[in-house]
Structure formats: C-alpha cells, structure tokens
XYZ file of C-alpha atoms in Angstrom:
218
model
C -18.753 28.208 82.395
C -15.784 29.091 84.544
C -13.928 26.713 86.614
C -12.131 27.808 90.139
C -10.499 25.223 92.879
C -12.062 25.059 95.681
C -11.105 22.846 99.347
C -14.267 20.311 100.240
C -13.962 17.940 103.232
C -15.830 14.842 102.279
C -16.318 11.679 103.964
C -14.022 8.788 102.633
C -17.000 6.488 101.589
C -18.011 9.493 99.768
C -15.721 9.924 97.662
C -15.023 5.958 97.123
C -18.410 6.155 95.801
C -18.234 9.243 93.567
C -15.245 7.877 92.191
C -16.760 4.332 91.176
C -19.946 5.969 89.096
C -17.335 8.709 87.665
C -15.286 5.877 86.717
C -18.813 3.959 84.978
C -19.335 7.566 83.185
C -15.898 7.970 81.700
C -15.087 11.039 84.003
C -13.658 12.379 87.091
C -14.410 13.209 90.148
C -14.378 17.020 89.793
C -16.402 16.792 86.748
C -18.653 14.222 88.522
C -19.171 15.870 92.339
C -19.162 19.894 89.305
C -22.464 17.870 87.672
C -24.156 16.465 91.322
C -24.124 19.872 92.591
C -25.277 21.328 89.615
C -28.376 19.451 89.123
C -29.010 19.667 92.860
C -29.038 23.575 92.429
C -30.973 22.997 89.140
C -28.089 24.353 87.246
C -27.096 22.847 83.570
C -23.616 22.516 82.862
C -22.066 22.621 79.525
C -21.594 18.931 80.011
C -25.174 18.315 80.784
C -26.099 20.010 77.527
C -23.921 17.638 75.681
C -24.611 14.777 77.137
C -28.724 15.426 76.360
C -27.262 16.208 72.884
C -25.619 13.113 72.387
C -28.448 10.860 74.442
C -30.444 11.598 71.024
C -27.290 11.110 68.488
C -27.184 7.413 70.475
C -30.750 7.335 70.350
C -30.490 7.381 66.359
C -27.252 5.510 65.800
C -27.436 2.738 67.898
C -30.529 1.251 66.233
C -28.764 1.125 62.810
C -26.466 -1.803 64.536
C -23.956 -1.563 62.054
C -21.532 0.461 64.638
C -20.348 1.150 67.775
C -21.095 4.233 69.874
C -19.468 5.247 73.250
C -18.712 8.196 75.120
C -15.360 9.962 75.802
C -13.648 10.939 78.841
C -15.139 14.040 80.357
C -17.936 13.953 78.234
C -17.479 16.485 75.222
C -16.840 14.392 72.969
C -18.259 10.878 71.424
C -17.387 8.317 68.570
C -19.366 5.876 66.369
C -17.515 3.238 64.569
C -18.530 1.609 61.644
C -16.814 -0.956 59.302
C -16.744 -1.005 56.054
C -17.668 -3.611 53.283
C -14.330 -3.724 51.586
C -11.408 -5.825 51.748
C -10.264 -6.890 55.616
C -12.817 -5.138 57.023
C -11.526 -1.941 57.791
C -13.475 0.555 60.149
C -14.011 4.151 59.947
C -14.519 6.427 63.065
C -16.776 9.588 63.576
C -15.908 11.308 66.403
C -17.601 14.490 67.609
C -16.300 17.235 69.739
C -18.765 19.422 71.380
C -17.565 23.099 72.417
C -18.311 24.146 76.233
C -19.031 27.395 74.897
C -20.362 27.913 71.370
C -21.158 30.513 69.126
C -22.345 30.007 65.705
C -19.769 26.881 65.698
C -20.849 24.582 68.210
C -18.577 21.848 67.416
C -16.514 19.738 65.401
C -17.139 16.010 63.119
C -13.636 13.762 62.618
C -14.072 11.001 60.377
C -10.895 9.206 60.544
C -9.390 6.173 59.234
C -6.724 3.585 59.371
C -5.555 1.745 56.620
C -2.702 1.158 53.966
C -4.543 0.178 51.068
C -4.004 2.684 48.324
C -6.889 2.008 46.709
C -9.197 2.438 49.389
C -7.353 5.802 50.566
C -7.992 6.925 46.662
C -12.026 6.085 46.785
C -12.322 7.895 50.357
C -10.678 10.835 49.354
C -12.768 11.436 46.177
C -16.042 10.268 48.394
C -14.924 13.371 50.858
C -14.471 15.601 48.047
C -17.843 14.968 46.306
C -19.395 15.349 49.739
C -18.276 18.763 50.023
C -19.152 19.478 46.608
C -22.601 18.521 46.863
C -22.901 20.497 50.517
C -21.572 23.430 49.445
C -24.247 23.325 46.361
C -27.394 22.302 48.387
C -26.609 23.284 52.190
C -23.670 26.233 52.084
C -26.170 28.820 51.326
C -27.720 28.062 55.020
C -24.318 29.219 56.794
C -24.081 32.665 55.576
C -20.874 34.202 54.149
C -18.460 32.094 55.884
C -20.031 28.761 54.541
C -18.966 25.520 56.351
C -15.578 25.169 57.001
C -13.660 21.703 56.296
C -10.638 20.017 56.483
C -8.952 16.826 54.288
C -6.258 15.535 55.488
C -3.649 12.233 55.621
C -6.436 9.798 57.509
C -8.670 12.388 58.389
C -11.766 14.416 56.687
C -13.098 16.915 59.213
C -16.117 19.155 59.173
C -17.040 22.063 61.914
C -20.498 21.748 63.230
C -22.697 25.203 63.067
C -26.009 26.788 63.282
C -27.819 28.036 60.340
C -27.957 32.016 59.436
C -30.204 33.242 62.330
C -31.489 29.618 63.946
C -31.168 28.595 67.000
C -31.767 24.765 67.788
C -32.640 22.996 71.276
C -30.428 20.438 72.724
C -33.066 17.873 71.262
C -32.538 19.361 67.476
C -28.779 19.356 67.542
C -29.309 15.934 68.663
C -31.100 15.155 65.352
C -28.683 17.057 63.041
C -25.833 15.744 64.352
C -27.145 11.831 64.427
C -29.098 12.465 61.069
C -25.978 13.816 59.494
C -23.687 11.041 60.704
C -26.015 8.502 59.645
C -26.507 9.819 56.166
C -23.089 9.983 55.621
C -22.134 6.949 56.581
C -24.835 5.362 54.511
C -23.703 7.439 51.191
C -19.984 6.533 51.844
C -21.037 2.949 52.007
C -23.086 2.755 48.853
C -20.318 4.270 47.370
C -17.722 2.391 47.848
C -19.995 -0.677 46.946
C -20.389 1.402 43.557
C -24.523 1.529 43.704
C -23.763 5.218 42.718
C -22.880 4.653 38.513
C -22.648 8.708 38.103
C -22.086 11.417 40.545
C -25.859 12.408 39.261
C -27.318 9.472 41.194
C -25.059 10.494 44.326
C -26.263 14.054 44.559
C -29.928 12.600 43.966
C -29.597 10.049 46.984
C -27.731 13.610 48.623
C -30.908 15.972 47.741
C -33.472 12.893 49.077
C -32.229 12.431 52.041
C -31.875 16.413 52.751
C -35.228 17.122 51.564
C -36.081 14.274 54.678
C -34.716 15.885 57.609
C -35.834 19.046 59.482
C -32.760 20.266 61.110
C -29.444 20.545 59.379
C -26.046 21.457 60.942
C-alpha cells in the first residue's frame, strides 16, 4: 500500500493522545492516526492484516508458557523467546517478519541465538540441518520448483515463509501455520537437545506426527 506525506492540523490534546496509545502499541503516530483512519473508512492496512495474523500466532504460543511473545515496532514483525534446558540457561529467539506486500513469500522466520558454548553451537547446527532435511523430504514437494528457501548462518538459522503451490490461506490460517510451525519446532529442538531422539528415525517420526496433525503448513 503506498505511502504519501500529507499536512493535517490537529488539536494538541489530539495528538498527546494518539501519541500515548501509539506509544502502548509499539508504533508511531503516522502508523497509528494511517490505521484510525483506515478502519474508520473500513479499509485494512497491511498492518492490520498482520497484526490479525499474529493475534492467532499469540493466541497459540502464549499458552505453552515456556516463552515470551511481544510485538515489534511498527508492527511487521514479532518474537517469541524461549530458553533452553541446557547449561546457564541460554534462550533462543524466533522472530518473524511479515512482508507489506506478499507474493508467494509472505514472510520471513529468524531463529537466532546467543551463546559461546561450542558444544551447544555444534548440537544446534546439526538440529537445523536435520530440520531441513526432513522438510525438504516431507513438505518441499508443497512449494513447487523453487522449494523453501533457507539460510544457516553464525547465530542464525533462517527460513522464508510461503504459500503452498496454488493455496491461498486467510489471515486466520497463516495465523495457524506460522504459530503451529514455531511451536513444533521449538518442541523438536528441545527434545533434542535433551537427547529423547536416540536415532534420526525417531526424529523424523515425531517430524511426520506432528505434520500429519496440522491443517495448514507454510
């Protein structure tokens, strides 16, 4: 949706006002007074759509209360934070930036993480790359010729959010996919760093139950 500046003369309380509640929603005051007037003209924004989108990833995360959700300035984007059962308690971070215009790729997953500890750097990295492995098996075929596209590196796994071959979802079912994948992931990474996986066989079984479960991928 394309922007332009525009001169509005607006009464000083006003504008106090608008700034306080864009403040409380991580925002400004363009964005803000952009989203007021466009629900007042019954208009959705791109950062309407993504905020319904990620009032149902919250809706699914939050209940797990093993993390910590929140919101990002302007609105595109959001991160869940999770910790980890390994040694000091280190966290890891999904953060998820939503594109104002999508295609096919409507966005993009960043799990990142902060830590020194070789060991743990070695176990995430092979957890990332068995991921892929068992996506690219079981859920690549969904995506067409291009596949899903990734990225592994220093600190950072990252995965581009898209829609199925000829699918289109609703805000509520890229809700799902996007909270549904998070969640599973994070629940896989854990169990396998606490070693309940003995062979990568029982991983991609745990992988192909939990697919076989949801409706919507992504």
């Amino acid at each position: 949706m394309k922007k332009n500046m525009y001169s509005l003369m607006l009464a000083e309380d006003v504008v106090r006002e608008v700034d306080r509640l864009a403040a409380e929603r991580q925002t400004n005051r363009s964005n803000l007074v952009n989203q007021i007037l466009a629900e007042y003209v019954s208009l959705v924004t791109p950062e309407k759509r993504v905020r319904n989108i990620f009032d149902v990833v919250e809706s699914l995360l939050v209940p797990r209360g093993s993390g910590m959700f929140s919101l990002g300035a302007g609105g595109m984007t959001m991160s869940y934070k999770s910790a980890l059962s390994y040694n000091y308690r280190p966290t890891i971070r999904y953060e998820v930036e939503m594109y104002a215009t999508p295609r096919r790729t409507i966005g993009q997953l960043k799990v990142v993480f902060r830590t020194t500890a070789a060991d743990l750097i070695v176990e995430l990295t092979a957890f990332f790359r068995l991921w892929m492995r068992l996506e690219e098996l079981y859920v690549g075929r969904y995506f067409g010729d291009d596949g899903i596209e990734y990225g592994l590196d220093s600190g950072r796994f990252t995965r581009k959010f898209a829609l199925p071959a000829g699918r289109e979802y609703s805000e509520a079912e890229m809700g799902e996919a996007i909270g549904g994948y998070i969640a599973a992931f994070d629940d896989m990474l854990k169990n396998y760093l606490a070693g309940k996986y003995r062979t990568a066989a029982d991983a991609e079984s745990d992988f192909v139950r939990r697919l076989d479960a949801v409706s919507v991928i992504i």
